[in-house]
PDB file of C-alpha atoms in Angstrom:
ATOM      1  CA  MET A 388      15.965-211.798   5.062  1.00 41.00           C
ATOM      2  CA  ASP A 389      13.956-208.951   6.584  1.00 57.00           C
ATOM      3  CA  CYS A 390      12.875-206.016   4.509  1.00 59.00           C
ATOM      4  CA  GLU A 391      13.869-202.723   6.069  1.00 85.00           C
ATOM      5  CA  GLU A 392      11.053-200.286   6.632  1.00 86.00           C
ATOM      6  CA  VAL A 393      10.819-196.513   6.781  1.00 88.00           C
ATOM      7  CA  MET A 394       8.373-194.631   8.989  1.00 90.00           C
ATOM      8  CA  LEU A 395       6.442-191.871   7.232  1.00 90.00           C
ATOM      9  CA  THR A 396       3.530-189.730   8.373  1.00 91.00           C
ATOM     10  CA  VAL A 397       0.817-188.690   5.932  1.00 91.00           C
ATOM     11  CA  ARG A 398      -2.096-186.288   6.332  1.00 92.00           C
ATOM     12  CA  THR A 399      -5.610-187.562   5.606  1.00 92.00           C
ATOM     13  CA  THR A 400      -9.198-186.652   6.366  1.00 92.00           C
ATOM     14  CA  ALA A 401     -10.983-188.382   9.246  1.00 92.00           C
ATOM     15  CA  ALA A 402     -13.136-190.342   6.780  1.00 92.00           C
ATOM     16  CA  GLU A 403     -10.074-191.523   4.837  1.00 92.00           C
ATOM     17  CA  ARG A 404      -8.349-192.580   8.061  1.00 93.00           C
ATOM     18  CA  ALA A 405     -11.472-194.490   9.163  1.00 93.00           C
ATOM     19  CA  LEU A 406     -11.724-196.220   5.765  1.00 92.00           C
ATOM     20  CA  LEU A 407      -8.037-197.180   5.909  1.00 92.00           C
ATOM     21  CA  ARG A 408      -8.544-198.697   9.370  1.00 92.00           C
ATOM     22  CA  GLU A 409     -11.717-200.481   8.239  1.00 92.00           C
ATOM     23  CA  LEU A 410      -9.905-201.979   5.239  1.00 90.00           C
ATOM     24  CA  ALA A 411      -7.065-203.118   7.495  1.00 89.00           C
ATOM     25  CA  ARG A 412      -9.510-204.673   9.958  1.00 89.00           C
ATOM     26  CA  GLY A 413     -11.449-206.391   7.172  1.00 87.00           C
ATOM     27  CA  HIS A 414      -8.264-207.661   5.577  1.00 81.00           C
ATOM     28  CA  GLY A 415      -6.754-208.829   8.861  1.00 84.00           C
ATOM     29  CA  SER A 416      -3.574-206.776   8.636  1.00 84.00           C
ATOM     30  CA  ASP A 417      -2.250-203.446   9.811  1.00 88.00           C
ATOM     31  CA  VAL A 418      -2.769-200.010   8.308  1.00 91.00           C
ATOM     32  CA  SER A 419       0.801-199.854   6.941  1.00 91.00           C
ATOM     33  CA  GLU A 420       0.388-203.044   4.938  1.00 90.00           C
ATOM     34  CA  VAL A 421      -2.948-201.909   3.499  1.00 90.00           C
ATOM     35  CA  ALA A 422      -1.415-198.535   2.564  1.00 91.00           C
ATOM     36  CA  ALA A 423       1.530-200.270   0.866  1.00 90.00           C
ATOM     37  CA  ASP A 424      -0.826-202.540  -1.063  1.00 89.00           C
ATOM     38  CA  GLY A 425      -2.966-199.542  -1.979  1.00 88.00           C
ATOM     39  CA  LEU A 426       0.061-197.736  -3.365  1.00 88.00           C
ATOM     40  CA  LEU A 427       0.968-200.762  -5.457  1.00 86.00           C
ATOM     41  CA  ASP A 428      -2.599-200.750  -6.746  1.00 84.00           C
ATOM     42  CA  VAL A 429      -2.852-197.015  -7.488  1.00 83.00           C
ATOM     43  CA  VAL A 430       0.605-196.024  -8.774  1.00 80.00           C
ATOM     44  CA  PRO A 431       0.068-197.437 -12.285  1.00 78.00           C
ATOM     45  CA  ALA A 432      -3.348-195.710 -12.418  1.00 74.00           C
ATOM     46  CA  LEU A 433      -2.256-192.262 -11.245  1.00 75.00           C
ATOM     47  CA  PRO A 434      -3.263-189.689 -13.822  1.00 67.00           C
ATOM     48  CA  GLY A 435      -0.921-187.643 -15.942  1.00 65.00           C
ATOM     49  CA  ALA A 436      -3.556-185.194 -17.195  1.00 59.00           C
ATOM     50  CA  GLY A 437      -7.220-185.003 -18.110  1.00 66.00           C
ATOM     51  CA  ALA A 438     -10.322-185.843 -16.114  1.00 69.00           C
ATOM     52  CA  GLU A 439      -8.498-188.095 -13.646  1.00 71.00           C
ATOM     53  CA  ALA A 440      -6.054-185.273 -12.900  1.00 76.00           C
ATOM     54  CA  VAL A 441      -9.050-183.091 -12.022  1.00 78.00           C
ATOM     55  CA  ARG A 442     -10.249-185.856  -9.687  1.00 77.00           C
ATOM     56  CA  LEU A 443      -6.800-185.939  -8.039  1.00 79.00           C
ATOM     57  CA  GLN A 444      -6.882-182.164  -7.593  1.00 80.00           C
ATOM     58  CA  GLY A 445     -10.359-182.439  -6.067  1.00 81.00           C
ATOM     59  CA  VAL A 446      -9.142-185.049  -3.582  1.00 81.00           C
ATOM     60  CA  LEU A 447      -6.179-182.884  -2.621  1.00 81.00           C
ATOM     61  CA  ALA A 448      -8.318-179.740  -2.271  1.00 82.00           C
ATOM     62  CA  ARG A 449     -10.079-181.168   0.805  1.00 85.00           C
ATOM     63  CA  PRO A 450      -8.353-180.310   4.109  1.00 86.00           C
ATOM     64  CA  ALA A 451      -6.511-183.226   5.708  1.00 87.00           C
ATOM     65  CA  PRO A 452      -6.269-182.612   9.460  1.00 90.00           C
ATOM     66  CA  CYS A 453      -5.492-186.195  10.600  1.00 90.00           C
ATOM     67  CA  ALA A 454      -2.015-187.718  10.728  1.00 91.00           C
ATOM     68  CA  VAL A 455      -1.461-191.408   9.976  1.00 92.00           C
ATOM     69  CA  THR A 456       1.934-193.024  10.610  1.00 92.00           C
ATOM     70  CA  LEU A 457       2.940-195.749   8.153  1.00 92.00           C
ATOM     71  CA  TRP A 458       5.846-198.176   7.989  1.00 91.00           C
ATOM     72  CA  LEU A 459       6.672-198.782   4.328  1.00 90.00           C
ATOM     73  CA  PRO A 460       9.215-201.187   2.820  1.00 90.00           C
ATOM     74  CA  LEU A 461      12.353-199.559   1.445  1.00 89.00           C
ATOM     75  CA  PRO A 462      11.724-200.572  -2.209  1.00 88.00           C
ATOM     76  CA  LEU A 463       8.371-198.787  -2.087  1.00 88.00           C
ATOM     77  CA  VAL A 464       9.898-195.693  -0.462  1.00 88.00           C
ATOM     78  CA  ASP A 465      12.458-195.574  -3.290  1.00 88.00           C
ATOM     79  CA  LEU A 466       9.564-195.041  -5.728  1.00 86.00           C
ATOM     80  CA  LEU A 467       8.231-191.961  -3.912  1.00 88.00           C
ATOM     81  CA  PRO A 468      10.388-189.338  -5.742  1.00 87.00           C
ATOM     82  CA  LEU A 469       9.140-190.683  -9.091  1.00 85.00           C
ATOM     83  CA  LEU A 470       5.620-190.616  -7.704  1.00 84.00           C
ATOM     84  CA  GLY A 471       6.218-187.005  -6.636  1.00 85.00           C
ATOM     85  CA  ASP A 472       7.140-186.053 -10.215  1.00 85.00           C
ATOM     86  CA  ARG A 473       3.976-187.696 -11.497  1.00 83.00           C
ATOM     87  CA  VAL A 474       1.753-185.940  -8.927  1.00 82.00           C
ATOM     88  CA  ALA A 475       3.454-182.598  -9.679  1.00 83.00           C
ATOM     89  CA  ARG A 476       2.711-183.003 -13.401  1.00 82.00           C
ATOM     90  CA  ALA A 477      -0.919-183.937 -12.702  1.00 80.00           C
ATOM     91  CA  THR A 478      -1.537-181.053 -10.310  1.00 79.00           C
ATOM     92  CA  GLY A 479       0.525-178.408 -12.080  1.00 79.00           C
ATOM     93  CA  LEU A 480       2.796-177.840  -9.073  1.00 77.00           C
ATOM     94  CA  PRO A 481       6.473-177.104  -9.694  1.00 79.00           C
ATOM     95  CA  ALA A 482       7.535-179.912  -7.310  1.00 81.00           C
ATOM     96  CA  CYS A 483       5.962-182.435  -4.973  1.00 82.00           C
ATOM     97  CA  PRO A 484       7.994-183.798  -2.023  1.00 85.00           C
ATOM     98  CA  ALA A 485       7.998-187.546  -1.463  1.00 84.00           C
ATOM     99  CA  GLY A 486       5.819-187.364   1.672  1.00 84.00           C
ATOM    100  CA  ALA A 487       3.228-185.216  -0.072  1.00 85.00           C
ATOM    101  CA  ALA A 488       3.263-187.586  -3.056  1.00 85.00           C
ATOM    102  CA  LEU A 489       2.628-190.525  -0.732  1.00 88.00           C
ATOM    103  CA  ALA A 490      -0.306-188.701   0.871  1.00 89.00           C
ATOM    104  CA  ALA A 491      -1.689-187.709  -2.539  1.00 87.00           C
ATOM    105  CA  ALA A 492      -1.514-191.256  -3.925  1.00 87.00           C
ATOM    106  CA  LEU A 493      -2.999-192.766  -0.774  1.00 90.00           C
ATOM    107  CA  ARG A 494      -5.841-190.232  -0.662  1.00 90.00           C
ATOM    108  CA  TYR A 495      -6.515-190.742  -4.383  1.00 87.00           C
ATOM    109  CA  TRP A 496      -6.720-194.506  -3.810  1.00 88.00           C
ATOM    110  CA  LEU A 497      -8.992-194.123  -0.760  1.00 90.00           C
ATOM    111  CA  ALA A 498     -11.350-191.902  -2.789  1.00 87.00           C
ATOM    112  CA  GLY A 499     -12.333-194.984  -4.799  1.00 85.00           C
ATOM    113  CA  ASP A 500     -15.229-197.335  -4.128  1.00 86.00           C
ATOM    114  CA  PRO A 501     -14.658-199.142  -0.766  1.00 86.00           C
ATOM    115  CA  ALA A 502     -15.952-202.451  -2.171  1.00 87.00           C
ATOM    116  CA  ARG A 503     -13.501-202.247  -5.088  1.00 87.00           C
ATOM    117  CA  LEU A 504     -10.642-201.413  -2.699  1.00 86.00           C
ATOM    118  CA  ALA A 505     -11.470-204.420  -0.499  1.00 86.00           C
ATOM    119  CA  ALA A 506     -11.729-206.646  -3.585  1.00 86.00           C
ATOM    120  CA  ALA A 507      -8.337-205.431  -4.835  1.00 83.00           C
ATOM    121  CA  LEU A 508      -6.773-206.211  -1.453  1.00 83.00           C
ATOM    122  CA  ALA A 509      -8.345-209.679  -1.453  1.00 83.00           C
ATOM    123  CA  THR A 510      -7.037-210.301  -4.979  1.00 83.00           C
ATOM    124  CA  MET A 511      -3.521-209.197  -4.045  1.00 79.00           C
ATOM    125  CA  HIS A 512      -3.431-211.682  -1.177  1.00 70.00           C
ATOM    126  CA  ALA A 513      -5.420-214.531  -2.675  1.00 69.00           C
ATOM    127  CA  PRO A 514      -3.794-217.960  -2.433  1.00 65.00           C
ATOM    128  CA  GLY A 515      -1.660-218.566  -5.484  1.00 57.00           C
ATOM    129  CA  THR A 516      -0.845-214.898  -6.077  1.00 55.00           C
ATOM    130  CA  ARG A 517       2.485-213.590  -4.952  1.00 49.00           C
ATOM    131  CA  ARG A 518       3.913-210.136  -4.725  1.00 49.00           C
ATOM    132  CA  ALA A 519       7.394-210.669  -6.078  1.00 43.00           C
ATOM    133  CA  ALA A 520       8.576-207.109  -5.447  1.00 44.00           C
ATOM    134  CA  PHE A 521       8.172-207.154  -1.666  1.00 45.00           C
ATOM    135  CA  PRO A 522       8.651-209.872   0.933  1.00 47.00           C
ATOM    136  CA  PRO A 523       5.906-210.319   3.556  1.00 48.00           C
ATOM    137  CA  MET A 524       5.691-207.462   6.036  1.00 47.00           C
ATOM    138  CA  VAL A 525       7.548-208.292   9.245  1.00 46.00           C
ATOM    139  CA  HIS A 526       6.462-206.870  12.555  1.00 43.00           C
ATOM    140  CA  ARG A 527       9.151-204.670  14.007  1.00 47.00           C
ATOM    141  CA  SER A 528       9.400-206.586  17.305  1.00 43.00           C
ATOM    142  CA  VAL A 529       9.723-210.128  15.896  1.00 42.00           C
ATOM    143  CA  SER A 530      11.828-211.751  13.224  1.00 43.00           C
ATOM    144  CA  ARG A 531       9.060-213.835  11.635  1.00 46.00           C
ATOM    145  CA  PRO A 532       6.247-212.772   9.286  1.00 49.00           C
ATOM    146  CA  VAL A 533       3.000-211.753  10.946  1.00 49.00           C
ATOM    147  CA  PRO A 534       0.305-214.385  10.222  1.00 52.00           C
ATOM    148  CA  ARG A 535      -2.579-213.112   8.142  1.00 54.00           C
ATOM    149  CA  PRO A 536      -6.114-214.223   9.002  1.00 54.00           C
ATOM    150  CA  ALA A 537      -8.510-214.911   6.149  1.00 56.00           C
ATOM    151  CA  PRO A 538      -9.860-211.651   4.685  1.00 55.00           C
ATOM    152  CA  ARG A 539     -13.524-210.822   5.081  1.00 56.00           C
ATOM    153  CA  PRO A 540     -15.690-210.638   1.965  1.00 57.00           C
ATOM    154  CA  ALA A 541     -16.041-207.160   0.470  1.00 55.00           C
ATOM    155  CA  ALA A 542     -19.837-207.331   0.752  1.00 52.00           C
ATOM    156  CA  LEU A 543     -19.584-207.802   4.517  1.00 52.00           C
ATOM    157  CA  LEU A 544     -17.156-204.887   4.808  1.00 52.00           C
ATOM    158  CA  THR A 545     -19.399-202.436   2.969  1.00 53.00           C
ATOM    159  CA  ALA A 546     -22.619-203.745   4.552  1.00 51.00           C
ATOM    160  CA  ARG A 547     -21.191-203.360   8.042  1.00 51.00           C
ATOM    161  CA  SER A 548     -19.943-199.830   7.453  1.00 52.00           C
ATOM    162  CA  ALA A 549     -23.210-198.810   5.760  1.00 54.00           C
ATOM    163  CA  ALA A 550     -25.361-200.332   8.514  1.00 54.00           C
ATOM    164  CA  ARG A 551     -23.425-198.676  11.318  1.00 57.00           C
ATOM    165  CA  PRO A 552     -25.882-196.411  13.168  1.00 59.00           C
ATOM    166  CA  VAL A 553     -25.013-192.799  13.700  1.00 57.00           C
ATOM    167  CA  PRO A 554     -24.968-192.117  17.441  1.00 59.00           C
ATOM    168  CA  GLN A 555     -27.659-189.687  18.503  1.00 65.00           C
ATOM    169  CA  ARG A 556     -27.467-187.535  21.602  1.00 67.00           C
ATOM    170  CA  VAL A 557     -30.486-188.121  23.765  1.00 67.00           C
ATOM    171  CA  PRO A 558     -31.232-185.175  26.048  1.00 69.00           C
ATOM    172  CA  GLN A 559     -31.088-186.234  29.665  1.00 70.00           C
ATOM    173  CA  PRO A 560     -33.575-184.741  32.130  1.00 72.00           C
ATOM    174  CA  VAL A 561     -32.056-182.193  34.458  1.00 71.00           C
ATOM    175  CA  PRO A 562     -32.570-183.241  38.072  1.00 70.00           C
ATOM    176  CA  GLN A 563     -34.689-180.755  40.017  1.00 70.00           C
ATOM    177  CA  PRO A 564     -33.719-179.857  43.586  1.00 69.00           C
ATOM    178  CA  VAL A 565     -35.895-181.464  46.211  1.00 65.00           C
ATOM    179  CA  PRO A 566     -37.282-178.950  48.757  1.00 63.00           C
ATOM    180  CA  ARG A 567     -36.171-179.748  52.284  1.00 62.00           C
ATOM    181  CA  THR A 568     -38.189-179.068  55.372  1.00 58.00           C
ATOM    182  CA  VAL A 569     -36.957-179.339  58.898  1.00 60.00           C
ATOM    183  CA  GLY A 570     -39.554-180.231  61.506  1.00 59.00           C
ATOM    184  CA  PRO A 571     -43.288-179.592  61.130  1.00 61.00           C
ATOM    185  CA  ALA A 572     -44.461-177.240  58.443  1.00 60.00           C
ATOM    186  CA  VAL A 573     -44.953-173.731  59.840  1.00 60.00           C
ATOM    187  CA  PRO A 574     -47.633-171.506  58.295  1.00 62.00           C
ATOM    188  CA  PRO A 575     -46.333-168.239  56.845  1.00 62.00           C
ATOM    189  CA  LEU A 576     -46.294-165.251  59.170  1.00 66.00           C
ATOM    190  CA  VAL A 577     -49.057-162.800  58.374  1.00 67.00           C
ATOM    191  CA  VAL A 578     -48.567-159.223  59.537  1.00 68.00           C
ATOM    192  CA  ALA A 579     -51.757-157.247  60.218  1.00 66.00           C
ATOM    193  CA  ALA A 580     -51.785-153.640  59.237  1.00 59.00           C
TER     194      ALA A 580
END
């Protein structure tokens, strides 16, 4: 039986979006599956008050100009209103819509250590462990589960992202116009006074 999915769009920073894509690439799955697994990992740890609530407020204070579209399983989407209540209590807001709660939880999770996030994903999908709450994610165009390649080690994921060089702009020389002469060179005209 296929699990129905709901499409939601969340706002993130460019760095958070890049980390989400890097985790998906390192895990061998798509961004939606990594986000769903991240929510399962972070929901029990979301703060109610205290120092962790201040960390959540700090994460949410940063502007989030990038949009990321996610396909989430229906059972996980059903938890979003409860998640919204929890985020509202932690931030002191009167209410938090489900989409904003999803973005807050995802951004809070992505603010963690990338090596720990990759290790948590590897643990969730290790042979012998099974997520009983959700069936395997099914690609929308086929009726069979998408095969998962073996995840990359967390050390390789963080080493590759840390070793990535920052592109530098090298100034290119501006071509100079070449003077053209037609025929033999003529000496300049000198006028006698």
